Amino acid sequence: MPDGPVVRIKGLHKSFGPLEVLKGIDLEIEPGEVVVIFGRSGSGKSTLLRCVNWLEEPSAGVVEVDGIRLEPGQRTRSRREHIREVRMRCGMVFQEFNLFPHLTALENVMEGPVTVRGLERTTSRRLAVELLGRVGLADKADEHPIRLSGGQKQRVAIARALAMEPTIMLFDEPTSALDPELIGEVLAVMKALATEMQMTMMVVTHEMGFAREVANRMLFLHEGEVVEEGPPSRILTEPQDARTRTFLAAVL
């Protein structure tokens, strides 16, 4: 694991036109730490994740991932390379799976290592088989996404992200598009990543049971600001901020 924080965020602002979505976020995430980010819709949770891997360029501030420091500015060749390196270190799992429909589960997992990391196809195939086994889908390797349930698709998406051997995994409401009976199978895989692999994770979710069991720290975002943070044992039982209390009263 790297020395020092995996992620350092300082003075992060993000605006879309006149709308300021993030208003000066400061955050550090240590190796092996699982940080759950929660809050109302529109509070800036997904935007924060997307600024970490530079899917959204911050309006101001500094984002550092695994020692690679990025600030907003002109897209020079070296800066584009730094953005590419940051993205390779961040495994991203979206709400809506985003699998390639024309590829099998195995081929979806193989694609990144071959095209981005430059692995030989035989090596990539071995890795993909191993990762599909890890997420409990060894028997679905040759199935196309259309033949998979939502939970299975999301587990393929997790395997695909892991195939890039990231330093940190970013989960953007990974269970919100799933039927209730399928949520548990995805959360079980995420729990295993945290406990067995000691994977560093930023997780945007409203699954408070997962947060209570797995997270080291919780952050409550409200209108683009972190208004409360702390261990789940305190946040979920004795929230200090009235806005956190109101939100938790609605979801617990």
Coordinates of N, CA and C in Angstrom, one line a residue, residues 53-241:
N53 N -11.7 11.0 -9.9 CA -11.0 10.3 -11.1 C -11.1 11.2 -12.3
W54 N -11.4 12.5 -12.1 CA -11.3 13.5 -13.2 C -12.3 13.2 -14.4
L55 N -13.4 12.5 -14.1 CA -14.5 12.5 -15.1 C -15.2 13.9 -15.1
E56 N -15.1 14.6 -14.0 CA -15.5 16.0 -14.0 C -14.2 16.8 -13.6
E57 N -13.9 17.9 -14.3 CA -12.8 18.7 -13.9 C -13.2 19.7 -12.8
P58 N -12.6 19.7 -11.7 CA -12.9 20.7 -10.7 C -12.8 22.1 -11.2
S59 N -13.6 23.0 -10.6 CA -13.5 24.4 -10.9 C -12.3 25.1 -10.2
A60 N -12.0 24.5 -9.0 CA -10.9 25.0 -8.2 C -10.5 23.9 -7.2
G61 N -9.3 24.0 -6.7 CA -8.8 23.1 -5.7 C -7.8 22.1 -6.3
V62 N -7.4 21.2 -5.4 CA -6.4 20.2 -5.7 C -6.9 18.8 -5.4
V63 N -6.7 17.9 -6.3 CA -7.0 16.4 -6.1 C -5.7 15.7 -6.3
E64 N -5.4 14.9 -5.3 CA -4.2 14.0 -5.4 C -4.6 12.6 -5.2
V65 N -4.2 11.7 -6.1 CA -4.5 10.3 -6.0 C -3.2 9.5 -6.1
D66 N -2.9 8.8 -5.0 CA -1.7 7.9 -5.1 C -0.5 8.7 -5.4
G67 N -0.4 9.9 -4.9 CA 0.8 10.8 -5.1 C 0.8 11.6 -6.4
I68 N -0.3 11.4 -7.3 CA -0.4 12.2 -8.5 C -1.3 13.4 -8.2
R69 N -0.7 14.6 -8.4 CA -1.5 15.8 -8.0 C -2.0 16.5 -9.3
L70 N -3.3 16.8 -9.2 CA -3.9 17.5 -10.3 C -4.7 18.7 -9.9
E71 N -4.6 19.8 -10.7 CA -5.3 21.0 -10.5 C -6.0 21.4 -11.8
P72 N -7.1 22.1 -11.7 CA -7.7 22.6 -13.0 C -6.8 23.5 -13.8
G73 N -6.9 23.4 -15.1 CA -6.0 24.2 -15.9 C -6.0 23.7 -17.3
Q74 N -5.1 24.2 -18.1 CA -5.0 23.8 -19.5 C -4.6 22.4 -19.7
R75 N -5.2 21.7 -20.7 CA -4.9 20.3 -20.9 C -3.6 20.2 -21.7
T76 N -2.5 20.2 -21.1 CA -1.2 20.0 -21.7 C -1.0 18.5 -21.9
R77 N 0.0 18.1 -22.7 CA 0.2 16.7 -22.9 C 0.6 16.0 -21.6
S78 N 1.4 16.6 -20.7 CA 1.8 15.9 -19.5 C 0.6 15.9 -18.5
R79 N -0.2 16.9 -18.6 CA -1.4 16.9 -17.7 C -2.4 15.8 -18.1
R80 N -2.6 15.7 -19.4 CA -3.4 14.6 -19.9 C -2.9 13.2 -19.5
E81 N -1.6 13.1 -19.5 CA -1.0 11.8 -19.0 C -1.3 11.6 -17.5
H82 N -1.2 12.7 -16.7 CA -1.4 12.5 -15.3 C -2.9 12.2 -15.1
I83 N -3.8 12.7 -15.8 CA -5.2 12.4 -15.7 C -5.4 10.9 -16.0
R84 N -4.8 10.4 -17.1 CA -4.8 9.0 -17.5 C -4.3 8.1 -16.3
E85 N -3.2 8.5 -15.7 CA -2.7 7.7 -14.6 C -3.6 7.7 -13.4
V86 N -4.2 8.9 -13.1 CA -5.2 8.9 -12.0 C -6.3 8.0 -12.3
R87 N -6.9 8.0 -13.5 CA -8.0 7.1 -13.8 C -7.7 5.7 -13.8
M88 N -6.4 5.3 -14.1 CA -6.0 3.9 -14.0 C -5.9 3.5 -12.6
R89 N -5.7 4.4 -11.6 CA -5.6 4.0 -10.2 C -7.0 4.0 -9.5
C90 N -8.0 4.5 -10.2 CA -9.4 4.6 -9.6 C -10.3 3.6 -10.3
G91 N -10.7 2.6 -9.7 CA -11.7 1.7 -10.2 C -13.1 2.3 -10.0
M92 N -13.9 2.5 -11.0 CA -15.2 3.2 -10.9 C -16.3 2.2 -11.1
V93 N -17.3 2.2 -10.2 CA -18.5 1.4 -10.4 C -19.7 2.3 -10.3
F94 N -20.5 2.3 -11.4 CA -21.6 3.3 -11.6 C -22.9 2.6 -11.2
Q95 N -23.9 3.5 -11.1 CA -25.3 3.0 -10.8 C -25.8 2.1 -11.9
E96 N -25.5 2.4 -13.1 CA -26.1 1.7 -14.3 C -25.1 0.8 -15.0
F97 N -24.3 0.1 -14.3 CA -23.4 -1.0 -14.8 C -22.5 -0.6 -15.9
N98 N -23.0 0.0 -17.0 CA -22.3 0.4 -18.2 C -21.4 -0.7 -18.8
L99 N -21.9 -1.9 -18.8 CA -21.2 -3.0 -19.5 C -21.4 -2.9 -21.0
F100 N -20.4 -3.4 -21.8 CA -20.6 -3.5 -23.2 C -21.5 -4.6 -23.6
P101 N -22.7 -4.3 -24.2 CA -23.7 -5.3 -24.4 C -23.3 -6.4 -25.4
H102 N -22.3 -6.1 -26.3 CA -21.9 -7.1 -27.3 C -20.8 -8.0 -26.9
L103 N -20.3 -7.8 -25.7 CA -19.3 -8.6 -25.1 C -19.8 -9.5 -24.0
T104 N -19.2 -10.7 -23.8 CA -19.6 -11.6 -22.7 C -19.1 -11.0 -21.4
A105 N -19.5 -11.5 -20.3 CA -19.0 -11.1 -19.0 C -17.5 -11.2 -19.0
L106 N -16.9 -12.3 -19.4 CA -15.4 -12.5 -19.5 C -14.8 -11.4 -20.3
E107 N -15.3 -11.1 -21.5 CA -14.8 -10.1 -22.4 C -14.9 -8.7 -21.8
N108 N -16.0 -8.4 -21.1 CA -16.1 -7.1 -20.5 C -15.0 -6.9 -19.4
V109 N -14.6 -8.0 -18.7 CA -13.6 -7.8 -17.7 C -12.2 -7.8 -18.3
M110 N -12.0 -8.5 -19.4 CA -10.7 -8.5 -20.1 C -10.4 -7.2 -20.8
E111 N -11.4 -6.4 -21.2 CA -11.2 -5.3 -22.2 C -10.2 -4.3 -21.6
G112 N -10.4 -3.8 -20.4 CA -9.5 -2.8 -19.9 C -8.1 -3.2 -19.8
P113 N -7.8 -4.3 -19.2 CA -6.4 -4.8 -19.1 C -5.7 -4.9 -20.5
V114 N -6.5 -5.3 -21.5 CA -5.9 -5.4 -22.8 C -5.7 -4.1 -23.5
T115 N -6.7 -3.3 -23.5 CA -6.6 -2.0 -24.3 C -6.0 -0.9 -23.6
V116 N -6.0 -0.9 -22.2 CA -5.5 0.2 -21.5 C -4.1 -0.1 -20.8
R117 N -4.1 -1.3 -20.2 CA -2.8 -1.7 -19.5 C -1.9 -2.4 -20.5
G118 N -2.4 -2.9 -21.6 CA -1.5 -3.5 -22.6 C -1.1 -5.0 -22.2
L119 N -2.0 -5.6 -21.4 CA -1.7 -7.0 -21.1 C -1.9 -7.9 -22.3
E120 N -1.2 -9.0 -22.4 CA -1.5 -10.1 -23.3 C -2.9 -10.6 -23.1
R121 N -3.5 -11.1 -24.1 CA -4.9 -11.6 -24.0 C -4.9 -12.8 -23.1
T122 N -3.9 -13.7 -23.2 CA -4.0 -14.9 -22.3 C -3.8 -14.5 -20.9
T123 N -3.0 -13.5 -20.6 CA -2.8 -13.0 -19.2 C -4.1 -12.4 -18.7
S124 N -4.7 -11.5 -19.6 CA -5.9 -10.8 -19.2 C -7.0 -11.8 -19.0
R125 N -7.1 -12.9 -19.8 CA -8.1 -13.9 -19.6 C -8.0 -14.6 -18.3
R126 N -6.8 -15.0 -17.9 CA -6.6 -15.6 -16.6 C -7.0 -14.7 -15.5
L127 N -6.7 -13.4 -15.6 CA -7.1 -12.4 -14.6 C -8.6 -12.3 -14.5
A128 N -9.2 -12.2 -15.7 CA -10.7 -12.1 -15.7 C -11.4 -13.3 -15.1
V129 N -10.9 -14.5 -15.4 CA -11.5 -15.7 -14.9 C -11.4 -15.7 -13.3
E130 N -10.2 -15.3 -12.8 CA -10.0 -15.2 -11.4 C -11.0 -14.2 -10.7
L131 N -11.1 -13.1 -11.4 CA -12.0 -12.0 -10.8 C -13.4 -12.4 -10.8
L132 N -13.9 -13.0 -11.9 CA -15.3 -13.4 -12.0 C -15.5 -14.5 -10.9
G133 N -14.5 -15.3 -10.6 CA -14.7 -16.3 -9.5 C -14.8 -15.5 -8.2
R134 N -14.0 -14.5 -8.0 CA -14.0 -13.7 -6.8 C -15.4 -13.1 -6.5
V135 N -16.1 -12.7 -7.6 CA -17.4 -12.0 -7.4 C -18.5 -13.1 -7.5
G136 N -18.2 -14.4 -7.6 CA -19.2 -15.4 -7.6 C -19.9 -15.6 -8.9
L137 N -19.2 -15.3 -10.0 CA -19.8 -15.5 -11.3 C -18.9 -16.3 -12.3
A138 N -18.2 -17.2 -11.8 CA -17.4 -18.1 -12.7 C -18.2 -18.8 -13.7
D139 N -19.4 -19.1 -13.3 CA -20.3 -19.9 -14.2 C -21.0 -19.0 -15.3
K140 N -20.8 -17.7 -15.2 CA -21.5 -16.8 -16.1 C -20.5 -16.1 -17.1
A141 N -19.3 -16.6 -17.1 CA -18.2 -16.0 -17.9 C -18.6 -15.8 -19.4
D142 N -19.3 -16.7 -20.0 CA -19.7 -16.7 -21.4 C -21.0 -16.1 -21.7
E143 N -21.7 -15.6 -20.7 CA -23.0 -14.9 -20.9 C -22.9 -13.5 -21.2
H144 N -23.8 -13.0 -22.1 CA -23.8 -11.6 -22.4 C -24.7 -10.9 -21.4
P145 N -24.5 -9.6 -21.2 CA -25.2 -8.8 -20.2 C -26.7 -9.0 -20.2
I146 N -27.3 -9.1 -21.4 CA -28.7 -9.2 -21.5 C -29.3 -10.5 -20.8
R147 N -28.4 -11.5 -20.6 CA -28.8 -12.7 -19.9 C -28.5 -12.7 -18.4
L148 N -28.0 -11.6 -17.9 CA -27.7 -11.5 -16.5 C -28.7 -10.6 -15.7
S149 N -28.8 -10.9 -14.4 CA -29.7 -10.1 -13.6 C -28.9 -8.8 -13.3
G150 N -29.6 -7.9 -12.7 CA -29.0 -6.6 -12.3 C -27.9 -6.8 -11.3
G151 N -28.1 -7.7 -10.4 CA -27.0 -7.9 -9.4 C -25.8 -8.6 -10.0
Q152 N -26.0 -9.5 -11.0 CA -24.9 -10.1 -11.7 C -24.2 -9.1 -12.6
K153 N -24.9 -8.2 -13.2 CA -24.3 -7.2 -14.0 C -23.4 -6.3 -13.2
Q154 N -23.9 -5.9 -12.0 CA -23.1 -5.0 -11.1 C -21.8 -5.8 -10.6
R155 N -22.0 -7.1 -10.4 CA -20.8 -7.8 -9.9 C -19.7 -7.9 -11.1
V156 N -20.2 -8.1 -12.3 CA -19.3 -8.1 -13.5 C -18.6 -6.7 -13.5
A157 N -19.4 -5.6 -13.3 CA -18.8 -4.3 -13.3 C -17.7 -4.1 -12.3
I158 N -18.0 -4.7 -11.1 CA -16.9 -4.7 -10.0 C -15.7 -5.4 -10.5
A159 N -15.9 -6.6 -11.0 CA -14.7 -7.4 -11.5 C -14.0 -6.6 -12.6
R160 N -14.7 -5.9 -13.5 CA -14.1 -5.2 -14.5 C -13.2 -4.0 -13.9
A161 N -13.7 -3.4 -12.9 CA -13.0 -2.3 -12.3 C -11.7 -2.9 -11.6
L162 N -11.9 -4.0 -10.9 CA -10.7 -4.6 -10.2 C -9.7 -5.1 -11.2
A163 N -10.0 -5.4 -12.4 CA -9.1 -5.9 -13.4 C -8.0 -4.8 -13.8
M164 N -8.3 -3.6 -13.5 CA -7.3 -2.5 -13.7 C -6.3 -2.4 -12.5
E165 N -6.5 -3.3 -11.5 CA -5.7 -3.3 -10.3 C -5.6 -1.9 -9.7
P166 N -6.7 -1.3 -9.4 CA -6.7 0.1 -8.9 C -6.2 0.2 -7.5
T167 N -5.8 1.4 -7.1 CA -5.4 1.8 -5.8 C -6.6 2.0 -4.9
I168 N -7.7 2.6 -5.5 CA -8.9 2.9 -4.8 C -10.1 2.5 -5.7
M169 N -11.2 2.1 -5.0 CA -12.4 1.8 -5.7 C -13.4 2.9 -5.4
L170 N -14.1 3.4 -6.4 CA -15.1 4.4 -6.2 C -16.5 3.8 -6.6
F171 N -17.4 3.8 -5.7 CA -18.7 3.2 -5.9 C -19.8 4.3 -5.9
D172 N -20.5 4.6 -7.0 CA -21.5 5.6 -7.1 C -22.9 5.0 -7.0
E173 N -23.4 4.9 -5.8 CA -24.7 4.3 -5.5 C -24.9 2.9 -6.3
P174 N -24.0 2.0 -6.0 CA -23.9 0.8 -6.8 C -25.2 -0.1 -6.7
T175 N -26.0 0.1 -5.7 CA -27.2 -0.8 -5.6 C -28.5 0.0 -5.9
S176 N -28.4 1.2 -6.3 CA -29.7 2.0 -6.4 C -30.5 1.6 -7.6
A177 N -29.9 0.9 -8.6 CA -30.7 0.5 -9.7 C -31.2 -1.0 -9.6
L178 N -30.9 -1.6 -8.4 CA -31.2 -3.0 -8.3 C -32.5 -3.3 -7.6
D179 N -33.2 -4.4 -7.9 CA -34.3 -4.8 -7.1 C -33.9 -5.2 -5.7
P180 N -34.7 -5.0 -4.7 CA -34.3 -5.2 -3.3 C -33.6 -6.6 -3.1
E181 N -34.1 -7.6 -3.7 CA -33.6 -9.0 -3.4 C -32.2 -9.2 -4.0
L182 N -31.7 -8.3 -4.8 CA -30.4 -8.4 -5.5 C -29.4 -7.5 -4.8
I183 N -29.8 -6.7 -3.9 CA -28.9 -5.7 -3.3 C -27.8 -6.4 -2.5
G184 N -28.3 -7.4 -1.7 CA -27.4 -8.1 -0.8 C -26.2 -8.8 -1.4
E185 N -26.4 -9.3 -2.6 CA -25.3 -10.0 -3.3 C -24.2 -9.0 -3.7
V186 N -24.5 -7.8 -4.1 CA -23.5 -6.8 -4.4 C -22.8 -6.3 -3.2
L187 N -23.6 -6.0 -2.1 CA -23.0 -5.5 -0.9 C -22.0 -6.6 -0.3
A188 N -22.4 -7.9 -0.5 CA -21.5 -8.9 0.0 C -20.1 -8.9 -0.7
V189 N -20.1 -8.7 -2.0 CA -18.9 -8.6 -2.7 C -18.1 -7.4 -2.2
M190 N -18.8 -6.2 -2.0 CA -18.1 -5.0 -1.6 C -17.5 -5.2 -0.2
K191 N -18.3 -5.9 0.7 CA -17.8 -6.2 2.0 C -16.5 -7.0 2.0
A192 N -16.5 -8.0 1.1 CA -15.3 -8.9 0.9 C -14.1 -8.1 0.4
L193 N -14.3 -7.2 -0.5 CA -13.2 -6.3 -0.9 C -12.6 -5.6 0.2
A194 N -13.5 -5.1 1.1 CA -13.0 -4.3 2.2 C -12.3 -5.1 3.3
T195 N -12.8 -6.3 3.6 CA -12.3 -7.1 4.7 C -11.2 -8.0 4.3
E196 N -11.3 -8.6 3.1 CA -10.4 -9.6 2.6 C -9.2 -9.0 1.9
M197 N -9.5 -8.0 1.1 CA -8.5 -7.4 0.2 C -8.0 -6.1 0.8
Q198 N -8.6 -5.6 1.9 CA -8.3 -4.3 2.5 C -8.2 -3.2 1.4
M199 N -9.2 -3.2 0.5 CA -9.3 -2.3 -0.6 C -9.7 -0.9 -0.1
T200 N -9.0 0.1 -0.5 CA -9.4 1.5 -0.2 C -10.7 1.8 -1.0
M201 N -11.7 2.4 -0.3 CA -13.0 2.6 -1.0 C -13.7 3.9 -0.6
M202 N -14.2 4.6 -1.6 CA -15.1 5.7 -1.4 C -16.5 5.2 -2.0
V203 N -17.5 5.2 -1.1 CA -18.8 4.6 -1.5 C -19.9 5.6 -1.2
V204 N -20.6 6.0 -2.3 CA -21.8 6.8 -2.2 C -22.9 5.8 -2.1
T205 N -23.6 5.8 -1.0 CA -24.7 4.9 -0.8 C -25.7 5.4 0.3
H206 N -26.9 4.9 0.3 CA -27.8 5.1 1.4 C -28.0 3.8 2.1
E207 N -27.2 2.7 1.9 CA -27.3 1.5 2.6 C -26.6 1.6 3.9
M208 N -27.4 2.0 4.9 CA -26.8 2.3 6.2 C -26.3 1.0 7.0
G209 N -26.9 -0.1 6.6 CA -26.4 -1.4 7.2 C -25.0 -1.7 6.8
F210 N -24.8 -1.5 5.5 CA -23.4 -1.7 5.0 C -22.4 -0.7 5.6
A211 N -22.9 0.6 5.7 CA -22.0 1.6 6.4 C -21.7 1.2 7.8
R212 N -22.7 0.7 8.5 CA -22.5 0.4 9.9 C -21.5 -0.8 10.1
E213 N -21.6 -1.7 9.1 CA -20.8 -3.0 9.2 C -19.4 -2.8 8.6
V214 N -19.2 -2.0 7.6 CA -18.0 -2.0 6.8 C -17.2 -0.7 6.9
A215 N -17.9 0.5 7.0 CA -17.2 1.7 6.8 C -16.3 2.0 8.1
N216 N -15.2 2.7 7.8 CA -14.4 3.3 8.9 C -14.8 4.7 9.2
R217 N -15.4 5.3 8.2 CA -15.8 6.7 8.4 C -17.0 7.0 7.5
M218 N -17.8 7.9 8.0 CA -19.0 8.4 7.2 C -18.9 9.9 7.0
L219 N -19.3 10.4 5.8 CA -19.3 11.8 5.6 C -20.8 12.2 5.1
F220 N -21.3 13.2 5.8 CA -22.7 13.6 5.4 C -22.5 14.9 4.6
L221 N -22.9 14.9 3.3 CA -22.8 16.0 2.4 C -24.2 16.7 2.4
H222 N -24.1 18.1 2.5 CA -25.3 18.9 2.4 C -25.0 20.1 1.6
E223 N -25.7 20.2 0.4 CA -25.5 21.4 -0.4 C -24.0 21.7 -0.7
G224 N -23.3 20.6 -1.0 CA -21.9 20.8 -1.5 C -20.9 20.9 -0.4
E225 N -21.3 20.7 0.9 CA -20.3 20.8 2.0 C -20.4 19.6 2.9
V226 N -19.3 19.2 3.4 CA -19.3 18.2 4.5 C -19.7 18.8 5.8
V227 N -20.9 18.5 6.2 CA -21.3 19.1 7.5 C -21.1 18.2 8.7
E228 N -20.8 16.9 8.5 CA -20.5 16.1 9.6 C -19.7 14.9 9.1
E229 N -18.8 14.4 9.9 CA -18.0 13.2 9.6 C -17.6 12.5 10.8
G230 N -17.4 11.2 10.8 CA -17.0 10.5 11.9 C -17.3 9.0 11.7
P231 N -16.9 8.2 12.7 CA -17.2 6.7 12.6 C -18.7 6.4 12.6
P232 N -19.0 5.3 11.9 CA -20.5 4.9 11.9 C -21.1 4.8 13.3
S233 N -20.3 4.3 14.2 CA -20.8 4.1 15.6 C -21.4 5.4 16.2
R234 N -20.8 6.5 15.8 CA -21.3 7.8 16.3 C -22.3 8.4 15.4
I235 N -21.9 8.4 14.1 CA -22.8 9.1 13.1 C -24.2 8.5 13.1
L236 N -24.3 7.2 13.2 CA -25.6 6.6 13.1 C -26.4 6.6 14.4
T237 N -25.7 6.8 15.5 CA -26.4 6.8 16.8 C -26.5 8.2 17.5
E238 N -25.5 9.0 17.3 CA -25.4 10.3 17.9 C -25.0 11.4 17.0
P239 N -25.7 11.6 15.8 CA -25.3 12.6 14.9 C -25.4 14.0 15.6
Q240 N -24.4 14.8 15.3 CA -24.3 16.1 16.0 C -25.0 17.2 15.3
D241 N -25.1 17.2 14.0 CA -25.7 18.2 13.2 C -27.2 17.9 12.9

